Short mmCIF file of C-alpha atoms in Angstrom, two decimals:
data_model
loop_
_atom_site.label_atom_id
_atom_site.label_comp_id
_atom_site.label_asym_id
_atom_site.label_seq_id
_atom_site.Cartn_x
_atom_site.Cartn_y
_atom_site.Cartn_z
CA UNK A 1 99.33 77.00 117.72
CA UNK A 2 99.09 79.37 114.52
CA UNK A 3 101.62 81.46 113.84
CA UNK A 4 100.94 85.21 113.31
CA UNK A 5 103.32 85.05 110.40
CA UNK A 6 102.54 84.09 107.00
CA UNK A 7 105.43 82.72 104.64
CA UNK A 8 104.18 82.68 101.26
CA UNK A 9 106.32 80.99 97.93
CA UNK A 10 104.96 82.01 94.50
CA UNK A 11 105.67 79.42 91.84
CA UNK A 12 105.13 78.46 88.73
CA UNK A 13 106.77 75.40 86.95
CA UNK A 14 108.97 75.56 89.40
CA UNK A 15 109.47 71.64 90.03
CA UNK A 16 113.39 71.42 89.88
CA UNK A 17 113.56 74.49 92.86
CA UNK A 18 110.65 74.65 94.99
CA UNK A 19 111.13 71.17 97.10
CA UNK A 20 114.83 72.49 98.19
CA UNK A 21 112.95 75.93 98.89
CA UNK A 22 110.31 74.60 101.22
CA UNK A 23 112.63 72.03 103.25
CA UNK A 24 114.70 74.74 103.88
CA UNK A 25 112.51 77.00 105.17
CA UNK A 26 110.81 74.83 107.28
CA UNK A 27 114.14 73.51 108.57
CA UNK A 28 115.08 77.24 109.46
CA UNK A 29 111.93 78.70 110.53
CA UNK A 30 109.83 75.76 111.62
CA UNK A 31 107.71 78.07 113.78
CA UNK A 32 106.33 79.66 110.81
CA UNK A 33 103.29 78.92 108.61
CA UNK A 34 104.10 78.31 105.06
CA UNK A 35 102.19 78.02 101.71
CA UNK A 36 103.27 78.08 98.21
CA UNK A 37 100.93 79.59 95.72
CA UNK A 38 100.98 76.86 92.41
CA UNK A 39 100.17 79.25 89.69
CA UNK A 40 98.71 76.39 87.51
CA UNK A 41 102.09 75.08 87.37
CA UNK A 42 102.02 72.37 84.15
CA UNK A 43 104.54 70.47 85.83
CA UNK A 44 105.01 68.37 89.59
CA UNK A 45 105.07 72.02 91.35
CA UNK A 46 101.81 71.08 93.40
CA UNK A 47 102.93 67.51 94.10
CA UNK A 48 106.44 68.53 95.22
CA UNK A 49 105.67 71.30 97.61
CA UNK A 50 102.55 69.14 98.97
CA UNK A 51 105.30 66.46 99.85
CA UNK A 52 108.10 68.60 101.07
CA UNK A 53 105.38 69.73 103.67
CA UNK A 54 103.33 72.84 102.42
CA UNK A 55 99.73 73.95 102.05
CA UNK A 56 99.73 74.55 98.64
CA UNK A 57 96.93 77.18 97.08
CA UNK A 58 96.48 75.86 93.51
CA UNK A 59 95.32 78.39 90.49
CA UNK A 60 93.17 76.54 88.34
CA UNK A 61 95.08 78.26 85.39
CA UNK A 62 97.99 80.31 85.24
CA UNK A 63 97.36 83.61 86.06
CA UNK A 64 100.43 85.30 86.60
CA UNK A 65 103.40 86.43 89.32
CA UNK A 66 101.36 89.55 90.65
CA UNK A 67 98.05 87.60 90.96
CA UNK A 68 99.95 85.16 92.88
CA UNK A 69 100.92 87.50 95.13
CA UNK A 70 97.62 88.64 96.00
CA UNK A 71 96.40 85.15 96.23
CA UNK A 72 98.44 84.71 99.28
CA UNK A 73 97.56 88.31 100.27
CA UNK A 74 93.36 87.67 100.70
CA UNK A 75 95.01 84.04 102.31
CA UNK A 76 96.97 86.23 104.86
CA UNK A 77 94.48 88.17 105.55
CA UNK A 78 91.51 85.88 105.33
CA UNK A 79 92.76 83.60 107.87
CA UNK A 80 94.25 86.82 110.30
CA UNK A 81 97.81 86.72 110.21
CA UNK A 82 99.69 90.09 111.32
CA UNK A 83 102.70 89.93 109.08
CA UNK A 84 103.72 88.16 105.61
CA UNK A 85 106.87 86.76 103.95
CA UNK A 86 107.37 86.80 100.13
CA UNK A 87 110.09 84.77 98.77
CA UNK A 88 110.42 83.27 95.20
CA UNK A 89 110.21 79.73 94.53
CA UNK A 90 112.74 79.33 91.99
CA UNK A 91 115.28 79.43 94.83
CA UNK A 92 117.16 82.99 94.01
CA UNK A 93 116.05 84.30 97.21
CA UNK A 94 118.03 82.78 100.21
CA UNK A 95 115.63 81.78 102.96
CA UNK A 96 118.24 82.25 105.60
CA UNK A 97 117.08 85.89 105.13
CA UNK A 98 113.81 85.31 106.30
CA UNK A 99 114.76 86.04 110.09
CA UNK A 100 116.81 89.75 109.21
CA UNK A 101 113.61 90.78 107.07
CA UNK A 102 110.80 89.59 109.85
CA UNK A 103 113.10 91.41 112.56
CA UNK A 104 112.72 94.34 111.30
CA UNK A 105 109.12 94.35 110.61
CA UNK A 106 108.18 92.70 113.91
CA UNK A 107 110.37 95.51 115.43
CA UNK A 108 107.76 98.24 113.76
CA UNK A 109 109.89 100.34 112.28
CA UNK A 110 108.91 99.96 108.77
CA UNK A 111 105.80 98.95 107.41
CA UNK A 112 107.30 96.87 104.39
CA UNK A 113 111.50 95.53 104.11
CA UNK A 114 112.83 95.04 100.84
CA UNK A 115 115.42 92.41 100.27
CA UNK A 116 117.84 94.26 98.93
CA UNK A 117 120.44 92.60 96.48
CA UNK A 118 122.32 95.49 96.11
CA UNK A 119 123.42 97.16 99.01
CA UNK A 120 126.16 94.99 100.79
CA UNK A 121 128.66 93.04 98.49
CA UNK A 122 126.62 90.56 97.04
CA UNK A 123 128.18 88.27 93.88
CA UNK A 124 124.74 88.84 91.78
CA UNK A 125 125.19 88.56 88.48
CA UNK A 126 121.79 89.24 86.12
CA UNK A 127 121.63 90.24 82.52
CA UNK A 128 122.27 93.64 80.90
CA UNK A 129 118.98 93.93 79.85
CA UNK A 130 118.05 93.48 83.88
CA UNK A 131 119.87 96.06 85.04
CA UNK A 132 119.52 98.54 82.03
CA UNK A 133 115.57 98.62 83.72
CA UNK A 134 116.43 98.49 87.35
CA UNK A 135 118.77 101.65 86.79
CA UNK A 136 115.80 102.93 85.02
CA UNK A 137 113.41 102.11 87.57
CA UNK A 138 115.96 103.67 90.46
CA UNK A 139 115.82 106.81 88.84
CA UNK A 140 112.02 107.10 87.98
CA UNK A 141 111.29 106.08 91.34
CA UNK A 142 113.35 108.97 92.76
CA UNK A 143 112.35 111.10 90.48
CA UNK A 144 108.52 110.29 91.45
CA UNK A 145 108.88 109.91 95.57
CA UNK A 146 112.17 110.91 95.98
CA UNK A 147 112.71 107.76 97.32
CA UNK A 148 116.05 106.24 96.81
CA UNK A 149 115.54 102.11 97.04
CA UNK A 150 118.65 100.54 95.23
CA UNK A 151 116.72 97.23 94.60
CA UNK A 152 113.48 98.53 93.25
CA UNK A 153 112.36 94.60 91.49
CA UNK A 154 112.89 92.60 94.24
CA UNK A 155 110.43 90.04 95.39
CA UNK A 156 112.07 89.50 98.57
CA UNK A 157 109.93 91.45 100.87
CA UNK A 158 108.29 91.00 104.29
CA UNK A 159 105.30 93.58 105.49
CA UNK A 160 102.78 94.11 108.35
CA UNK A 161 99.00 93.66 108.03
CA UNK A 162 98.54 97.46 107.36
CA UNK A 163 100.09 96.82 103.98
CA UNK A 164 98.42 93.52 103.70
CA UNK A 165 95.04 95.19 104.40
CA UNK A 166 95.97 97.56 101.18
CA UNK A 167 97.14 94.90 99.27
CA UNK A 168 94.08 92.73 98.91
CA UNK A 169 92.27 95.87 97.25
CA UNK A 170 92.16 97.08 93.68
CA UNK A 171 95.10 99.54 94.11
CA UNK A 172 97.93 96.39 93.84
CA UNK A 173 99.21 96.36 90.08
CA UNK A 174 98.37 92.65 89.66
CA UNK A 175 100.14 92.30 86.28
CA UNK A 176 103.38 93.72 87.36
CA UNK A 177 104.03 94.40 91.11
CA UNK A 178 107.61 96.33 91.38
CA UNK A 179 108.71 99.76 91.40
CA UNK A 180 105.18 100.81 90.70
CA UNK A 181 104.28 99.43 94.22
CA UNK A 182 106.94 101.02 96.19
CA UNK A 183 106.18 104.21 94.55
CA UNK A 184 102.37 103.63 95.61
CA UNK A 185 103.48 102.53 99.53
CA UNK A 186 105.34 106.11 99.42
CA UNK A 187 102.45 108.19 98.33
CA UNK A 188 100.68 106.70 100.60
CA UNK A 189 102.69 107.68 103.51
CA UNK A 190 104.04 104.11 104.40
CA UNK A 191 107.33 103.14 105.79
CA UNK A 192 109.35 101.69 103.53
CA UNK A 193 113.12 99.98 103.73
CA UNK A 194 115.77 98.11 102.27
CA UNK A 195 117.87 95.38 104.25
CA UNK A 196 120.83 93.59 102.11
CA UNK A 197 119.86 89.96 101.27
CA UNK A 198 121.70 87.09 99.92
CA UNK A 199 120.35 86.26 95.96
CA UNK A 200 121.21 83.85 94.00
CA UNK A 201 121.29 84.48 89.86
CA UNK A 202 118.79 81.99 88.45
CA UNK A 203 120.14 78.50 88.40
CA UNK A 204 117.62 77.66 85.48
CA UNK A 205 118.09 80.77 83.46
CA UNK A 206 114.34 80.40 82.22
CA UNK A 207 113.72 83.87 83.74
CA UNK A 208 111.98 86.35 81.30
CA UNK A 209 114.60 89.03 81.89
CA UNK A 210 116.62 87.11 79.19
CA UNK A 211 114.44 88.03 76.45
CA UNK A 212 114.92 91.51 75.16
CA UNK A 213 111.68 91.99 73.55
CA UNK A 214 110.03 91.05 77.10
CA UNK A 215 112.17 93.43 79.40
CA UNK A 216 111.65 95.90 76.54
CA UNK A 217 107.66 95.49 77.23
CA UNK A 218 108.25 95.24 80.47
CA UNK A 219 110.22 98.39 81.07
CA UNK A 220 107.70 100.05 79.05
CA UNK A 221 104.57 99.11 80.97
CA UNK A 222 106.59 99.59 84.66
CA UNK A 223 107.28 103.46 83.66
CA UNK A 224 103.54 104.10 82.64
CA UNK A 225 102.53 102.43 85.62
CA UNK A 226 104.64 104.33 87.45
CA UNK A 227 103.48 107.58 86.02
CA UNK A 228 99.69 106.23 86.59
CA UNK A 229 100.57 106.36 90.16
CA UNK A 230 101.45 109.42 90.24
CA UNK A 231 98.72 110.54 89.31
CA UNK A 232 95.98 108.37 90.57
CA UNK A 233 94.00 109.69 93.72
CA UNK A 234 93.92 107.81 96.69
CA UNK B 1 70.57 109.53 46.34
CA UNK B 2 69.55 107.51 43.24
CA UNK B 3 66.73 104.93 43.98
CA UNK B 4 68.42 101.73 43.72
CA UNK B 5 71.43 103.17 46.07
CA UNK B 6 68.79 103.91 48.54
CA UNK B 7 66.51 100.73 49.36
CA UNK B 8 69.79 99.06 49.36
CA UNK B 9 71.58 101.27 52.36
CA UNK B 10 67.72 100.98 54.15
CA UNK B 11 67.51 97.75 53.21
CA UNK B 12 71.18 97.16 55.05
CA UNK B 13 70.53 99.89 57.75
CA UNK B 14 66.83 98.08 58.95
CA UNK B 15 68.26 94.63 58.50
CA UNK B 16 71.15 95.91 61.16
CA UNK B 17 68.43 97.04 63.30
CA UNK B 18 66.24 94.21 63.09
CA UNK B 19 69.13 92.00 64.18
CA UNK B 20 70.32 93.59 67.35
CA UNK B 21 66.54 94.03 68.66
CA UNK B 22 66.11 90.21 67.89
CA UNK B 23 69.52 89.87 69.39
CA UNK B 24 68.52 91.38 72.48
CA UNK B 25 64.56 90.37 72.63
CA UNK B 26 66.61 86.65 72.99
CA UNK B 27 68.86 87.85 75.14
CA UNK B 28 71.81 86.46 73.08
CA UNK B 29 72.53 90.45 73.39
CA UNK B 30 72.57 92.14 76.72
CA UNK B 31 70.45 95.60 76.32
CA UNK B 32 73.73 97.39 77.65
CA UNK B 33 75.72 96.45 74.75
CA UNK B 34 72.68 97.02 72.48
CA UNK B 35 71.98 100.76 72.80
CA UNK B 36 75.09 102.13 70.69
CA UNK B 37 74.14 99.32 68.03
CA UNK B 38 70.67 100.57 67.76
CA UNK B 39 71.63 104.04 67.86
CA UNK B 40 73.92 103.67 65.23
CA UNK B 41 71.56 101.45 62.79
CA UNK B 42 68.52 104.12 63.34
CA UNK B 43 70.90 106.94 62.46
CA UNK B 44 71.94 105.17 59.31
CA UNK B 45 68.12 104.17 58.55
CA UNK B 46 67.10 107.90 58.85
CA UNK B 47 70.12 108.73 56.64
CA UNK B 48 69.32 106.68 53.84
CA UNK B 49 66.08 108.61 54.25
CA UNK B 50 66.30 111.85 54.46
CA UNK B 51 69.71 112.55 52.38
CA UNK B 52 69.19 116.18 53.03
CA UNK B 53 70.28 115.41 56.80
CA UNK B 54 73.51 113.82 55.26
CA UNK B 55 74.55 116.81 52.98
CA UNK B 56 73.93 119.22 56.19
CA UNK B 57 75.87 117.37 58.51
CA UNK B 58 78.71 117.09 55.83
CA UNK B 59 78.63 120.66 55.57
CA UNK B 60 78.09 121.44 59.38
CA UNK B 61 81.67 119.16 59.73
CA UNK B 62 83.31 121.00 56.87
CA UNK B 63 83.42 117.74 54.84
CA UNK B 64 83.60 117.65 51.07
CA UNK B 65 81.53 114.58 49.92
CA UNK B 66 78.90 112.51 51.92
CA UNK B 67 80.73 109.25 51.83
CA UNK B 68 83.72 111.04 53.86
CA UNK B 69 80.93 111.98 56.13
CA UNK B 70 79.38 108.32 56.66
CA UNK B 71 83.13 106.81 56.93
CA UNK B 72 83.84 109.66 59.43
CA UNK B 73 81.03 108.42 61.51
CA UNK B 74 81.55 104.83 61.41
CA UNK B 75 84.67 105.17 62.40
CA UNK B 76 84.01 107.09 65.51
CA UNK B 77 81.52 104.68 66.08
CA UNK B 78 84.21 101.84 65.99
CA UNK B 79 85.67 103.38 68.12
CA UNK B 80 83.55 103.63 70.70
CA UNK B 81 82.84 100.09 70.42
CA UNK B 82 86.39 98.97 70.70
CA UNK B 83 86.79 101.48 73.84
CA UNK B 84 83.45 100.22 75.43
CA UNK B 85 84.80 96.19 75.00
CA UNK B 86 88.35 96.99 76.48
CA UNK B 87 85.96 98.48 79.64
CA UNK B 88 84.04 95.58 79.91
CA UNK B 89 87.18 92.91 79.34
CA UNK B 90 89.28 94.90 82.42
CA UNK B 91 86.13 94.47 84.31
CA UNK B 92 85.44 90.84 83.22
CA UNK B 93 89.36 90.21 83.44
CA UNK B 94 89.73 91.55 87.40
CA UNK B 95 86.61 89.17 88.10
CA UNK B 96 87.50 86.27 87.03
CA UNK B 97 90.90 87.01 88.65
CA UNK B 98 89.05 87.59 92.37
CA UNK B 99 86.88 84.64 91.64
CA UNK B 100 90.00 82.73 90.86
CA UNK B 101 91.35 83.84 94.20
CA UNK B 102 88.39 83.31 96.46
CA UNK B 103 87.93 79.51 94.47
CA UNK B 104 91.81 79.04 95.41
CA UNK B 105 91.60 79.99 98.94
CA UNK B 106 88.18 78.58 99.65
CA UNK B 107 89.76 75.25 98.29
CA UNK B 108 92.58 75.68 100.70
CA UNK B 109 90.97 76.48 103.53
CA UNK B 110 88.97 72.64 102.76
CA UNK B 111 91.84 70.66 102.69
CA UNK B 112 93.41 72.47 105.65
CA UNK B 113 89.99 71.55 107.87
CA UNK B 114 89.82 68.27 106.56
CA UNK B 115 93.20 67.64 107.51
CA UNK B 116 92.97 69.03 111.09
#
């Protein structure tokens, strides 16, 4: 029988991480549909998830993280599943976590849980640059919503289908889904909270947090955005 | 306007026009993208004809010479080209990203019934 719960992995190039990633959450959570979005990964990405046992959704070209995101979205929501997993393929995000983050939803009181790295004692270690933003972010954010979310760039999230059903419009930030998002999910009167998670730093270091010129941009582009949604109608 | 300046800017200034309605008669142009071009190129062809138009308008915009005037102009006219094309590339760009995403999930949604 389908599962009302999607579990979706976002990946690109991500052929040294993403078999581990899918055997283990299969092993844990066998009961739950999986895919893994290939976002037209240059490597074995594709191959490797096909053969550790996922549907894989292949971009024809690489389109980017957010895009991803709401590939598996219109998937969820195309094929009528009531709540959604997001966990990175690169294998920072612990799938054991899954469970904590679905309770929660499935329990209805939030709309969207945030895997939080932040909030119990958790050994993760990320560059300055990283955290320079995500202090940044914090503050904006509160500033904005007067929200206060400690982890506001995680991708470790798990929502309902109301979300979902917002998602799959033109209001998700496809280029850069993070603190603008939350802020958006607040305006809009949704339910919004943060469980502690177990992360992993990056095993491959690739990430593009290590390039200052890119977190620089980055930073940049998440504040305007931010500020956009603020003062966008809805 | 000496004579020799002026069948060379309406020489330039009908060839422009001449272009972009041959452009768009072949449809190599779409006629949405065609209307500031022609607008433009008919200004500049009435310009190069009636000078007296050119010395008012510099005056009416407080400029000093008429060259200041015509670079003032083509510039604005830039751009509103450049702002029209960044329109039309968000709106091309979030298409082909939805028709990426319908092509991916149609795809998946094959293999899954082919499998079961």
């Amino acid at each position: 029988m389908k599962s009302d719960t999607l579990v979706i992995v976002p990946a690109y190039n991500e052929e040294k991480n993403i078999e581990k990633v899918v055997h283990s959450i299969k092993k844990l959570y066998p009961f739950l549909d999986l895919i893994v979005i290939n976002d037209g990964s240059t490597d074995m990405t594709a191959a490797k998830a096909q053969s550790a046992g996922a549907l894989v959704l292949s971009h024809p070209f690489n389109m980017g993280y957010g895009v991803s995101l709401q590939t598996g979205y219109k998937y969820a929501v195309y094929n009528n599943y009531q709540y959604l997993v997001q966990i990175d393929g690169d294998g920072q995000h612990d799938p054991s976590s899954i469970g904590k983050l679905l309770e929660v939803i499935k329990k209805g009181s939030a709309d969207i849980v945030l895997g939080s790295r932040f909030i119990e004692g958790n050994n993760y270690r990320t560059s300055i640059f990283r955290m320079v933003g995500i202090y940044l972010f914090r503050y904006v954010l509160k500033l904005l919503s007067g929200k206060e979310i400690k982890d506001v760039t995680t991708g470790f999230q798990a929502m309902n289908r109301r979300v979902l059903d917002l998602f799959i419009t033109d209001v998700f930030p496809c280029d850069y889904p993070d603190a603008d998002v939350i802020l958006l999910l607040s305006r809009l009167g949704f339910n919004i909270q943060e469980i502690p998670v177990i992360m992993y730093s990056n095993a491959d270091g690739k990430s593009m947090h290590n390039n200052p010129v890119k977190v620089l941009y980055y930073i940049f582009k998440m504040i305007l955005s931010m500020f956009l949604t603020k003062l966008r109608k809805y | 306007m000496p004579l020799k300046q002026e069948i060379v800017a309406f020489t330039i200034a009908f060839s422009i026009f001449i272009v972009i309605l041959e452009l768009v008669r072949e449809k190599k142009l779409r006629e949405e993208y065609s209307w500031l071009w022609l607008l433009t190129s008919a200004g500049l062809i009435i310009l190069t004809i009636r000078y007296d138009i050119l010395i008012w308008i510099t005056y009416m915009i407080g400029a000093v010479l008429p060259t200041s005037t015509l670079f003032f102009f083509a510039i604005i006219f830039l751009m509103l080209v450049c702002i029209q094309f960044s329109i039309r590339i968000s709106r091309l760009t979030n298409q082909v990203k939805d028709l990426t995403q319908e092509i991916t999930i149609l795809r998946a949604n094959n293999i899954e019934k082919i499998r079961t």
